[in-house]
Amino acid sequence: MAHRVVLVVFPGVQLLDVVGPAEVFAGAARLEPDAYELVVASPDGSAVRGESGLRLDADAALAGVDHADTLLIAGGWGYEEACVPSVVAQVRRLAETASRVCSVCTGAFVLGAAGLLNGRRATTHWAMAGRMRSAFPGVVVEPDRIFVRDGSVYTSAGVTAGMDLALALVEADHGAETARTVARWLVLFLQRPGGQSQFSTRLDYAVASASPLRPVCDDIAADPAGDHRVPRLARRAGMSERHLGRLFAEQLGTTPARFVERVRVEAARGLLEADSTTVATVSARAGFGSPETLRRAFVRVLGVGPDDYRARFRTAERI
């Protein structure tokens, strides 16, 4: 029998969270006939309008689905529509007998509401990671991962990351060659290099304006290439190095040196995206001592090197 994939949708769903994985499974079924049966289930069985305004028909009401081999919860800004008790109860029911339970983007909030992520590692869209951590303190949120597997539960980052997840599921079911062929058809990486950090917005340090760290952070951000060694930062802030380190740990969850590195990486990102300046020049202007130091920092923070980053994110008119 075909492996049944139940795709759970709701009003305000991100359609690519549904269609992207569906295309991956459909591609695999062209290579492995009857490999997958796709069922789109909405809360009441009616069509839903996605966040883009397009309408998506459903095959069944969630309560009418008798079983799922793979249960996949889509995401989208309307995810709270799927976090209501009636939907959560049906997700929990199907999860009890499913061989694996998955989410894309904010679909992880539905799994969290159903108690399916308690004590597990999980991820979601980078912009929602903080909210997820606050909503579900029993979940270990990994905000930079494209997808996370913890036992039989899989969670992925936002939008196109659902296709990365689906490719991994196809590989588990039918082998690397099938997954690789589907990836080629869809013009995708079989394993996307790097993590979510390379797609996130510019550094946003949530430090209160009254905090003694705020002027320190503002100074670093205003001049990434400046001398921001810890002793100088401590003197600038009028406190001991130990106290400075304690404040960074408490308010930003990092060390002063790592914060400086992140600011410099963000500065280098902007330079790499904007023009064809050499990596050596970028490293100097962003405050790195050498191109190799810049490369190591990029790999550590973003998971990719500066040349690869530039190739992906430089402005279209310069391609």
XYZ file of C-alpha atoms in Angstrom:
319
model
C 0.000 0.000 0.000
C 1.078 3.567 -0.661
C 2.541 5.469 2.272
C -0.169 7.963 3.285
C 1.006 11.532 3.842
C -1.646 13.702 5.494
C -1.003 17.412 4.960
C -2.843 19.501 7.553
C -3.926 22.956 6.330
C -5.916 25.828 7.815
C -7.049 29.359 6.886
C -3.985 31.564 6.482
C -1.701 28.646 5.640
C 1.546 29.316 3.742
C 0.768 27.473 0.502
C 4.388 26.653 -0.264
C 4.531 24.753 3.036
C 1.953 22.419 1.482
C 2.730 22.464 -2.224
C 6.522 22.282 -1.793
C 6.577 18.986 0.133
C 3.714 17.659 -2.027
C 5.811 18.184 -5.175
C 8.706 16.312 -3.588
C 6.506 13.336 -2.690
C 4.851 13.435 -6.127
C 8.274 13.416 -7.775
C 9.256 10.360 -5.777
C 6.020 8.646 -6.792
C 6.946 9.108 -10.454
C 10.096 7.120 -9.795
C 8.564 4.682 -7.320
C 4.958 4.099 -8.492
C 2.363 4.314 -5.730
C 5.030 5.304 -3.235
C 2.886 7.993 -1.625
C -0.764 8.870 -1.248
C -1.288 12.567 -0.470
C -4.314 13.688 1.542
C -4.964 17.371 2.253
C -7.021 17.758 5.424
C -8.518 21.000 6.732
C -10.244 21.480 10.106
C -13.760 21.013 8.664
C -13.025 19.581 5.229
C -13.713 22.805 3.364
C -11.324 24.737 1.142
C -8.986 27.190 2.857
C -7.635 30.508 1.664
C -3.893 30.786 2.120
C -2.069 33.841 3.382
C -1.331 34.771 -0.253
C -5.067 34.924 -0.999
C -5.091 31.777 -3.151
C -7.590 29.023 -2.356
C -6.664 25.413 -1.653
C -9.175 22.582 -1.755
C -9.139 19.904 0.927
C -9.695 16.183 0.449
C -11.145 15.563 3.884
C -12.002 16.960 7.266
C -9.289 16.255 9.789
C -11.710 14.299 11.981
C -12.597 12.110 9.005
C -9.033 10.928 8.391
C -8.673 7.456 9.853
C -4.893 7.194 9.773
C -1.671 8.820 8.591
C 1.678 7.182 7.998
C 3.302 10.608 7.852
C 1.439 13.491 9.468
C 2.697 16.880 8.255
C 1.436 20.162 9.702
C 1.934 23.145 7.404
C 2.728 26.612 8.732
C 1.835 30.186 7.932
C 0.803 33.369 9.697
C -2.615 31.864 10.349
C -1.133 29.093 12.478
C -3.207 30.115 15.499
C -6.256 28.893 13.524
C -4.764 25.410 13.868
C -3.874 25.721 17.559
C -7.502 25.519 18.720
C -8.436 22.514 20.901
C -10.538 20.765 18.242
C -7.685 20.702 15.718
C -5.006 19.937 18.294
C -7.015 16.943 19.529
C -7.223 15.494 16.003
C -3.504 16.038 15.445
C -2.778 14.244 18.704
C -5.102 11.369 17.693
C -3.425 10.838 14.315
C 0.045 11.207 15.801
C -0.560 8.243 18.111
C -0.406 5.777 15.212
C 1.638 7.694 12.611
C 5.122 6.383 11.897
C 6.380 9.968 11.891
C 5.013 13.411 12.685
C 6.344 16.517 10.917
C 5.864 20.254 10.748
C 6.922 23.055 8.452
C 7.529 26.578 9.753
C 4.939 27.599 12.377
C 3.279 24.197 12.117
C 5.632 23.413 15.002
C 3.353 25.496 17.246
C 0.532 23.012 16.570
C 2.792 20.106 17.525
C 3.824 22.046 20.615
C 0.194 22.699 21.572
C -0.486 18.969 21.175
C 2.355 18.167 23.590
C 4.272 16.297 20.888
C 7.460 18.343 21.284
C 7.847 18.157 25.064
C 11.430 17.278 25.940
C 12.418 17.232 22.273
C 14.650 19.306 20.035
C 12.777 21.267 17.368
C 13.000 24.209 15.016
C 10.704 26.653 13.228
C 11.036 29.758 11.065
C 13.942 31.850 12.342
C 11.628 34.837 12.964
C 9.417 32.759 15.270
C 12.079 30.902 17.250
C 11.967 33.282 20.211
C 8.188 33.136 20.372
C 8.278 29.354 20.234
C 10.845 29.184 23.015
C 8.603 31.359 25.208
C 5.431 29.439 24.369
C 6.941 25.987 24.953
C 9.710 26.129 27.565
C 9.907 22.322 27.574
C 11.112 22.316 23.965
C 14.771 22.737 23.021
C 14.464 25.195 20.124
C 17.325 25.134 17.603
C 16.769 28.337 15.605
C 19.533 27.912 13.019
C 18.590 24.442 11.766
C 16.933 23.827 8.379
C 15.207 20.814 9.903
C 15.528 18.758 13.070
C 14.744 15.107 13.653
C 14.162 13.926 17.206
C 13.018 10.323 17.163
C 9.931 10.071 14.967
C 9.224 13.816 15.141
C 10.572 16.128 12.439
C 10.342 19.920 12.434
C 11.619 22.266 9.750
C 12.307 25.936 9.224
C 10.060 28.146 7.136
C 8.659 27.895 3.615
C 11.188 26.227 1.269
C 12.702 24.293 4.185
C 9.646 22.041 3.981
C 11.048 20.756 0.698
C 14.401 20.021 2.360
C 12.513 18.044 4.986
C 10.451 16.166 2.389
C 13.620 15.220 0.479
C 15.089 13.807 3.689
C 11.921 11.745 4.214
C 12.037 10.451 0.635
C 15.692 9.530 1.122
C 14.809 7.605 4.284
C 12.007 5.770 2.457
C 13.521 5.136 -0.974
C 17.228 5.865 -0.813
C 19.607 8.655 -1.734
C 19.441 8.159 -5.508
C 15.674 8.648 -5.630
C 15.914 11.739 -3.428
C 18.807 13.067 -5.505
C 16.843 12.660 -8.741
C 13.823 14.455 -7.296
C 16.100 17.264 -6.072
C 17.532 17.651 -9.574
C 14.057 17.833 -11.108
C 13.069 20.543 -8.639
C 16.436 22.344 -8.947
C 17.168 21.938 -5.240
C 20.117 20.990 -3.085
C 19.707 17.471 -1.705
C 21.325 18.873 1.443
C 21.245 22.656 1.619
C 24.516 24.082 2.949
C 24.423 26.360 5.963
C 21.622 27.141 8.384
C 18.820 29.677 8.791
C 21.154 32.456 9.940
C 22.171 33.155 6.353
C 18.545 34.105 5.577
C 17.679 36.077 8.707
C 17.367 39.819 9.007
C 20.234 41.967 10.195
C 21.468 41.759 13.764
C 18.824 42.865 16.228
C 20.122 43.059 19.780
C 17.258 43.211 22.244
C 18.914 45.316 24.938
C 16.807 47.803 26.867
C 17.712 51.458 26.348
C 18.327 51.827 30.091
C 20.788 48.931 30.205
C 24.483 49.837 30.620
C 25.097 47.445 27.702
C 23.082 49.533 25.248
C 25.729 52.211 24.552
C 28.408 49.502 24.338
C 26.396 47.548 21.750
C 25.522 50.702 19.832
C 29.191 51.694 19.647
C 30.176 48.265 18.331
C 27.404 48.309 15.724
C 28.315 51.839 14.617
C 31.989 50.939 14.059
C 32.438 47.177 13.500
C 36.106 47.614 12.544
C 36.961 49.498 15.732
C 39.022 48.198 18.628
C 36.478 46.240 20.644
C 38.693 44.081 22.779
C 37.108 43.212 26.113
C 39.355 45.431 28.303
C 38.535 48.469 26.130
C 34.817 47.650 26.157
C 34.879 47.324 29.949
C 36.642 50.669 30.372
C 34.185 52.295 27.964
C 31.277 50.910 30.002
C 32.877 51.851 33.332
C 32.759 48.333 34.753
C 34.991 45.331 35.302
C 35.596 42.812 32.544
C 33.935 40.152 34.679
C 30.794 42.230 35.180
C 30.671 43.082 31.484
C 30.831 39.396 30.604
C 28.089 38.632 33.109
C 25.775 41.265 31.574
C 26.378 39.976 28.048
C 25.556 36.444 29.203
C 22.405 37.527 31.054
C 21.001 39.982 28.503
C 22.256 38.628 25.181
C 23.110 35.024 25.895
C 26.615 35.388 24.492
C 30.083 36.720 25.243
C 31.396 40.172 24.296
C 33.813 38.602 21.782
C 31.070 36.574 20.108
C 28.834 39.646 19.920
C 31.599 41.637 18.244
C 32.169 38.776 15.817
C 28.474 38.660 14.944
C 28.351 42.416 14.313
C 31.380 42.139 12.040
C 29.826 39.219 10.157
C 26.690 41.300 9.601
C 28.791 44.206 8.314
C 30.645 41.860 5.978
C 27.356 40.426 4.718
C 26.201 43.865 3.648
C 29.478 44.556 1.840
C 29.422 41.191 0.069
C 25.830 41.659 -1.057
C 26.256 45.216 -2.271
C 29.324 45.165 -4.524
C 32.228 43.177 -5.919
C 34.810 44.362 -3.383
C 37.449 41.708 -2.784
C 37.144 39.473 0.246
C 40.423 40.908 1.538
C 38.966 44.431 1.439
C 35.712 43.270 3.020
C 37.606 41.581 5.859
C 39.530 44.786 6.587
C 36.493 47.078 6.403
C 34.433 44.786 8.640
C 37.142 44.518 11.292
C 38.563 41.064 10.610
C 42.309 40.697 10.674
C 42.525 38.618 7.517
C 40.384 36.893 4.871
C 40.950 33.593 6.673
C 39.616 35.038 9.943
C 36.579 36.300 8.016
C 36.060 32.881 6.426
C 36.227 31.066 9.767
C 33.755 33.514 11.325
C 31.326 33.115 8.412
C 31.431 29.340 8.634
C 30.978 29.482 12.409
C 28.068 31.973 12.343
C 26.341 31.272 9.020
C 27.505 27.811 8.059
C 28.903 28.982 4.699
C 32.033 30.802 3.572
C 32.039 34.411 2.256
C 32.472 33.425 -1.398
C 29.546 31.018 -1.260
C 27.475 33.617 0.588
C 28.190 36.263 -2.044
C 27.280 33.844 -4.858
C 23.848 33.320 -3.310
C 22.919 36.758 -2.079
C 24.536 39.394 -4.283
C 22.019 41.742 -5.862
C 20.412 40.551 -9.097
C 21.739 43.412 -11.239
C 25.284 42.321 -10.438
C 24.808 38.676 -11.409
